[in-house]
Amino acid sequence: MTRIIGVVSGKGGVGKTTLVSNLGASLAQQGFNVAIIDANLTGANLGLHYGLISYPISVHDVMKKNASLTDAIYKHPSGVDIIPASLSFEDVLDTPPVNIGQEIRTALSDKDYVLVDAATGLDRETLNAIDMCDEFILVTHPELPTISDALRTKSIISKYEKKLTGIVLNRVTKKDELKKDYIASFFKLPILGVIPEDPSIRRSIELKNPIVLQNPNHKISLEIRKIAGKVAGKEMKAGKSILDEVLESFSFVLFGSPSKKTKPSETPKQK
Ligand code: ADP
Ligand code: MG
């Protein structure tokens, strides 16, 4: 069954879109069928992370009922299907947030994962994105004001009686910041991963290629791989590289591995 996972936060700029683009690619690298959707109607930019700059049909057209969701899917060579939102100001002005959860479930029923890049704050745009999803990953900086905003987002999700899978700490610098264990106990949620502040992220955005695709063995790519493993329910060591995965798959083919319950890694599928 397709898991529709919203990536949410309390504050903007914490790294939701960066996580959606990279987590989507990482899950695809691990052989899953993945789509990513930009539900940030007033601040769309998910497509840009993949170099998708000009596209005739967007989430806005789907919400305005001018197009079907299938028409808004753009296939990336990584295997990730991208459903971008419009960059046009006119579309922002004349598109009310509409719950397209049913369209997602129908048009993307072949997907293992649909990651939804949510808007920030607690207005209709964000609430609509929350309404469309089954479960959530909360992204935050490890600093008090951002944590306090994230806590409000957690409360809203509990009101919807939906599942919060865990927290990703991003842009971590280890300077005067709250500790991971403290944040985990404060939120009563697992920490899925800790991503450091690193200029390579900005470089990968400039290159319009998520870091997990551009440099799969970068420490951030390995950490995102670990997060993908946790989301998918398989524990992967942060230190495990693509090479380790490939070797493991070979040993699986040659010698078998009774403990391997999930899909072995495979090259991304291209349709
Ligand atoms: P959000 O979607 O939550 O608003 P973004 O993913 O757009 O946040 O990230 C905001 C900015 O932070 C982007 O310019 C991105 O380059 C930068 N950024 C995100 N994560 C990191 C990181 N780990 N290290 C350095 N810069 C980062
Ligand atoms: Mg964003």
Coordinates of C-alpha atoms and ligand atoms in Angstrom, one line a residue:
M1 CA 0.0 0.0 0.0
T2 CA 1.2 3.5 -0.8
R3 CA 2.4 5.5 2.2
I4 CA 1.7 9.2 1.9
I5 CA 4.2 10.9 4.1
G6 CA 4.1 14.7 4.8
V7 CA 7.3 16.5 5.6
V8 CA 6.4 19.3 8.0
S9 CA 8.0 21.8 10.3
G10 CA 7.1 24.7 12.6
K11 CA 9.3 27.3 10.9
G12 CA 10.3 27.8 7.3
G13 CA 13.9 27.3 6.1
V14 CA 14.6 24.3 8.3
G15 CA 15.1 22.0 5.3
K16 CA 11.7 20.4 4.4
T17 CA 12.1 20.7 0.7
T18 CA 15.8 19.6 0.8
L19 CA 14.7 16.5 2.8
V20 CA 11.8 15.7 0.5
S21 CA 14.1 15.9 -2.6
N22 CA 16.9 13.8 -1.0
L23 CA 14.7 11.3 0.9
G24 CA 12.7 10.7 -2.3
A25 CA 15.9 10.0 -4.3
S26 CA 17.4 7.8 -1.5
L27 CA 14.2 5.7 -1.4
A28 CA 14.3 5.3 -5.2
Q29 CA 18.0 4.3 -5.0
Q30 CA 16.9 1.6 -2.6
G31 CA 14.5 0.2 -5.2
F32 CA 11.3 1.8 -4.0
N33 CA 8.7 3.4 -6.4
V34 CA 8.6 7.0 -5.2
A35 CA 6.7 10.3 -6.1
I36 CA 7.3 13.7 -4.5
I37 CA 4.6 16.4 -4.4
D38 CA 5.0 20.1 -3.8
A39 CA 2.1 21.1 -1.6
N40 CA 3.7 24.4 -0.7
L41 CA 1.3 26.4 -2.9
T42 CA 2.5 29.8 -2.0
G43 CA 6.2 29.0 -1.9
A44 CA 6.7 26.3 -4.5
N45 CA 10.3 25.2 -5.2
L46 CA 10.5 21.4 -5.0
G47 CA 10.9 21.0 -8.8
L48 CA 13.8 23.4 -8.8
H49 CA 15.9 20.9 -6.7
Y50 CA 15.7 18.5 -9.6
G51 CA 16.2 21.2 -12.3
L52 CA 12.5 21.3 -13.2
I53 CA 12.1 24.9 -14.1
S54 CA 9.4 25.1 -16.7
Y55 CA 6.4 22.8 -16.8
P56 CA 2.9 23.3 -18.3
I57 CA 0.9 21.5 -15.6
S58 CA 1.3 21.7 -11.9
V59 CA -0.4 20.9 -8.6
H60 CA -2.2 24.2 -8.9
D61 CA -3.9 23.0 -12.1
V62 CA -4.9 19.8 -10.3
M63 CA -6.4 21.8 -7.4
K64 CA -8.3 24.1 -9.9
K65 CA -9.6 20.9 -11.6
N66 CA -8.0 22.0 -14.9
A67 CA -5.9 18.9 -15.1
S68 CA -5.6 15.4 -13.7
L69 CA -2.8 14.5 -11.3
T70 CA -1.4 12.0 -13.8
D71 CA -0.9 15.0 -16.2
A72 CA 1.2 16.8 -13.6
I73 CA 3.8 13.9 -13.2
Y74 CA 7.3 14.6 -14.5
K75 CA 9.7 11.6 -14.5
H76 CA 13.3 12.2 -13.4
P77 CA 16.1 9.8 -14.6
S78 CA 16.7 8.9 -10.9
G79 CA 13.3 7.1 -10.9
V80 CA 11.6 9.8 -8.8
D81 CA 8.3 11.1 -10.1
I82 CA 8.0 14.8 -9.4
I83 CA 4.6 16.6 -9.1
P84 CA 5.6 20.3 -8.9
A85 CA 3.6 23.3 -7.8
S86 CA 3.3 26.4 -10.0
L87 CA 5.9 29.1 -9.7
S88 CA 3.5 31.7 -11.1
F89 CA 2.1 34.4 -8.9
E90 CA -1.3 34.4 -10.7
D91 CA -1.7 30.7 -9.8
V92 CA -0.9 31.4 -6.2
L93 CA -3.6 34.1 -6.2
D94 CA -6.4 32.1 -7.8
T95 CA -5.8 28.6 -6.3
P96 CA -7.5 27.7 -3.0
P97 CA -5.9 24.8 -1.2
V98 CA -7.9 21.6 -2.1
N99 CA -7.5 18.2 -0.6
I100 CA -6.2 16.1 -3.5
G101 CA -5.6 13.0 -1.3
Q102 CA -8.0 10.9 -3.3
E103 CA -6.4 11.8 -6.6
I104 CA -3.0 10.9 -5.0
R105 CA -4.3 7.6 -3.9
T106 CA -5.7 6.8 -7.3
A107 CA -3.1 8.2 -9.7
L108 CA -0.1 7.1 -7.6
S109 CA -1.4 3.7 -6.4
D110 CA 1.7 2.1 -7.9
K111 CA 4.0 4.0 -5.6
D112 CA 5.5 2.7 -2.4
Y113 CA 6.0 6.2 -1.1
V114 CA 4.5 9.6 -1.9
L115 CA 6.4 12.4 -0.1
V116 CA 4.5 15.6 0.4
D117 CA 6.5 18.9 0.8
A118 CA 4.2 20.9 3.1
A119 CA 3.9 24.6 3.6
T120 CA 5.1 26.2 6.8
G121 CA 2.9 27.6 9.6
L122 CA -0.6 26.6 10.6
D123 CA -2.8 28.2 8.0
R124 CA -5.1 26.5 5.5
E125 CA -2.4 25.6 3.1
T126 CA -0.5 23.6 5.7
L127 CA -3.6 22.1 7.2
N128 CA -4.7 21.0 3.7
A129 CA -1.4 19.3 3.2
I130 CA -1.7 17.6 6.6
D131 CA -5.2 16.4 5.6
M132 CA -3.8 14.7 2.5
C133 CA -1.2 12.6 4.3
D134 CA -1.2 9.5 6.4
E135 CA 1.9 10.1 8.4
F136 CA 4.5 12.8 9.0
I137 CA 8.2 13.5 9.4
L138 CA 8.9 16.7 11.5
V139 CA 12.0 18.7 10.4
T140 CA 13.5 21.1 12.9
H141 CA 16.7 22.9 13.9
P142 CA 17.9 21.9 17.4
E143 CA 17.2 25.4 18.9
L144 CA 14.4 26.5 21.2
P145 CA 12.3 28.9 19.1
T146 CA 12.2 26.4 16.2
I147 CA 11.4 23.6 18.5
S148 CA 8.6 25.5 20.1
D149 CA 7.0 26.1 16.6
A150 CA 7.6 22.4 15.8
L151 CA 5.7 21.5 19.0
R152 CA 2.6 23.3 17.7
T153 CA 2.8 21.4 14.5
K154 CA 3.0 18.2 16.5
S155 CA -0.1 19.2 18.4
I156 CA -2.0 19.8 15.2
I157 CA -1.0 16.4 13.8
S158 CA -2.2 14.8 17.0
K159 CA -5.6 16.6 16.7
Y160 CA -5.9 15.0 13.2
E161 CA -5.1 11.7 15.0
K162 CA -2.4 11.0 12.5
K163 CA 1.0 9.3 13.0
L164 CA 4.2 11.3 13.5
T165 CA 6.9 8.8 12.4
G166 CA 9.8 10.8 13.8
I167 CA 12.0 13.9 13.8
V168 CA 14.9 14.9 11.5
L169 CA 17.3 17.4 13.0
N170 CA 18.8 19.5 10.2
R171 CA 21.4 22.2 9.9
V172 CA 23.0 21.0 13.1
T173 CA 26.2 22.9 14.1
K174 CA 26.7 21.5 17.6
K175 CA 27.2 25.1 18.9
D176 CA 24.8 26.0 21.8
E177 CA 22.2 23.7 20.5
L178 CA 19.8 21.4 22.2
K179 CA 21.0 17.8 22.4
K180 CA 19.4 15.1 20.3
D181 CA 18.4 12.9 23.3
Y182 CA 16.7 15.9 25.0
I183 CA 14.7 16.7 21.9
A184 CA 13.7 13.0 21.5
S185 CA 12.4 12.9 25.1
F186 CA 10.8 16.3 24.8
F187 CA 8.8 15.3 21.7
K188 CA 8.4 11.7 22.8
L189 CA 9.4 10.8 19.2
P190 CA 12.4 9.0 17.7
I191 CA 15.1 11.0 16.0
L192 CA 15.3 9.6 12.5
G193 CA 18.5 11.4 11.6
V194 CA 20.8 14.3 12.3
I195 CA 22.0 16.3 9.3
P196 CA 24.8 18.8 9.8
E197 CA 25.0 22.3 8.4
D198 CA 27.1 21.8 5.3
P199 CA 27.7 24.0 2.3
S200 CA 27.5 20.9 0.0
I201 CA 23.7 21.0 0.3
R202 CA 23.6 24.5 -1.2
R203 CA 26.0 23.4 -3.9
S204 CA 23.8 20.4 -4.8
I205 CA 20.8 22.8 -5.0
E206 CA 22.8 25.0 -7.3
L207 CA 23.6 22.0 -9.4
K208 CA 19.9 21.1 -9.4
N209 CA 20.7 17.6 -8.3
P210 CA 20.0 16.3 -4.8
I211 CA 23.2 15.5 -2.9
V212 CA 22.3 11.8 -2.6
L213 CA 22.4 11.6 -6.4
Q214 CA 25.3 14.0 -6.9
N215 CA 27.5 12.5 -4.3
P216 CA 26.1 9.2 -2.9
N217 CA 29.0 8.7 -0.5
H218 CA 29.0 12.1 1.1
K219 CA 28.3 11.9 4.8
I220 CA 25.0 13.7 4.4
S221 CA 23.9 11.2 1.7
L222 CA 24.8 8.4 4.0
E223 CA 22.8 10.0 6.8
I224 CA 19.8 10.5 4.5
R225 CA 20.2 6.8 3.4
K226 CA 19.9 5.9 7.1
I227 CA 16.8 8.0 7.5
A228 CA 15.3 6.3 4.4
G229 CA 16.1 2.9 5.9
K230 CA 14.3 3.9 9.1
V231 CA 11.3 5.2 7.2
A232 CA 11.2 2.0 5.2
G233 CA 11.5 -0.1 8.3
K234 CA 15.0 -1.4 7.7
E235 CA 17.9 -0.3 9.8
M236 CA 20.8 0.9 7.7
K237 CA 24.1 2.0 9.2
A238 CA 25.0 5.7 8.4
G239 CA 28.4 4.5 7.4
K240 CA 27.2 2.0 4.9
S241 CA 28.0 3.1 1.4
I242 CA 26.4 2.3 -2.0
L243 CA 29.4 -0.1 -2.5
D244 CA 28.6 -1.9 0.8
E245 CA 25.0 -2.2 -0.4
V246 CA 26.0 -3.6 -3.8
L247 CA 28.4 -6.1 -2.2
E248 CA 25.6 -7.1 0.2
S249 CA 23.2 -7.7 -2.6
F250 CA 25.8 -9.8 -4.4
S251 CA 26.4 -11.9 -1.3
F252 CA 22.6 -12.2 -1.0
V253 CA 22.5 -13.6 -4.5
L254 CA 25.5 -15.9 -4.0
F255 CA 25.0 -17.1 -0.5
G256 CA 21.5 -16.1 0.5
S257 CA 20.6 -14.2 3.6
P258 CA 17.7 -15.4 5.8
S259 CA 17.5 -12.1 7.7
K260 CA 16.9 -9.9 4.6
K261 CA 13.1 -9.1 4.7
T262 CA 13.0 -6.0 2.6
K263 CA 13.8 -5.3 -1.0
P264 CA 17.5 -5.7 -1.9
S265 CA 19.0 -2.5 -3.3
E266 CA 18.7 -2.1 -7.1
T267 CA 19.4 0.6 -9.6
P268 CA 16.7 3.2 -9.9
K269 CA 13.9 2.2 -12.2
Q270 CA 13.3 4.4 -15.2
K271 CA 10.0 4.3 -17.0
Ligands
ADP1 P1 12.2 24.6 3.9 O1 11.6 23.8 2.8 O2 11.9 24.0 5.3 O3 11.7 26.1 3.9 P2 14.6 24.4 2.5 O4 14.8 22.9 2.2 O5 14.2 25.2 1.3 O6 13.7 24.6 3.8 O7 16.0 24.9 3.0 C1 16.2 26.3 3.3 C2 17.7 26.7 2.9 O8 18.6 26.0 3.8 C3 18.0 26.3 1.5 O9 18.6 27.4 0.9 C4 19.0 25.2 1.6 O10 20.1 25.3 0.7 C5 19.6 25.3 3.0 N1 19.8 24.1 3.7 C6 19.0 23.1 4.0 N2 19.6 22.1 4.7 C7 20.9 22.5 4.9 C8 22.0 21.9 5.5 N3 22.0 20.7 6.1 N4 23.2 22.6 5.4 C9 23.3 23.8 4.8 N5 22.2 24.4 4.2 C10 21.1 23.7 4.2
MG2 MG 10.2 24.4 1.3

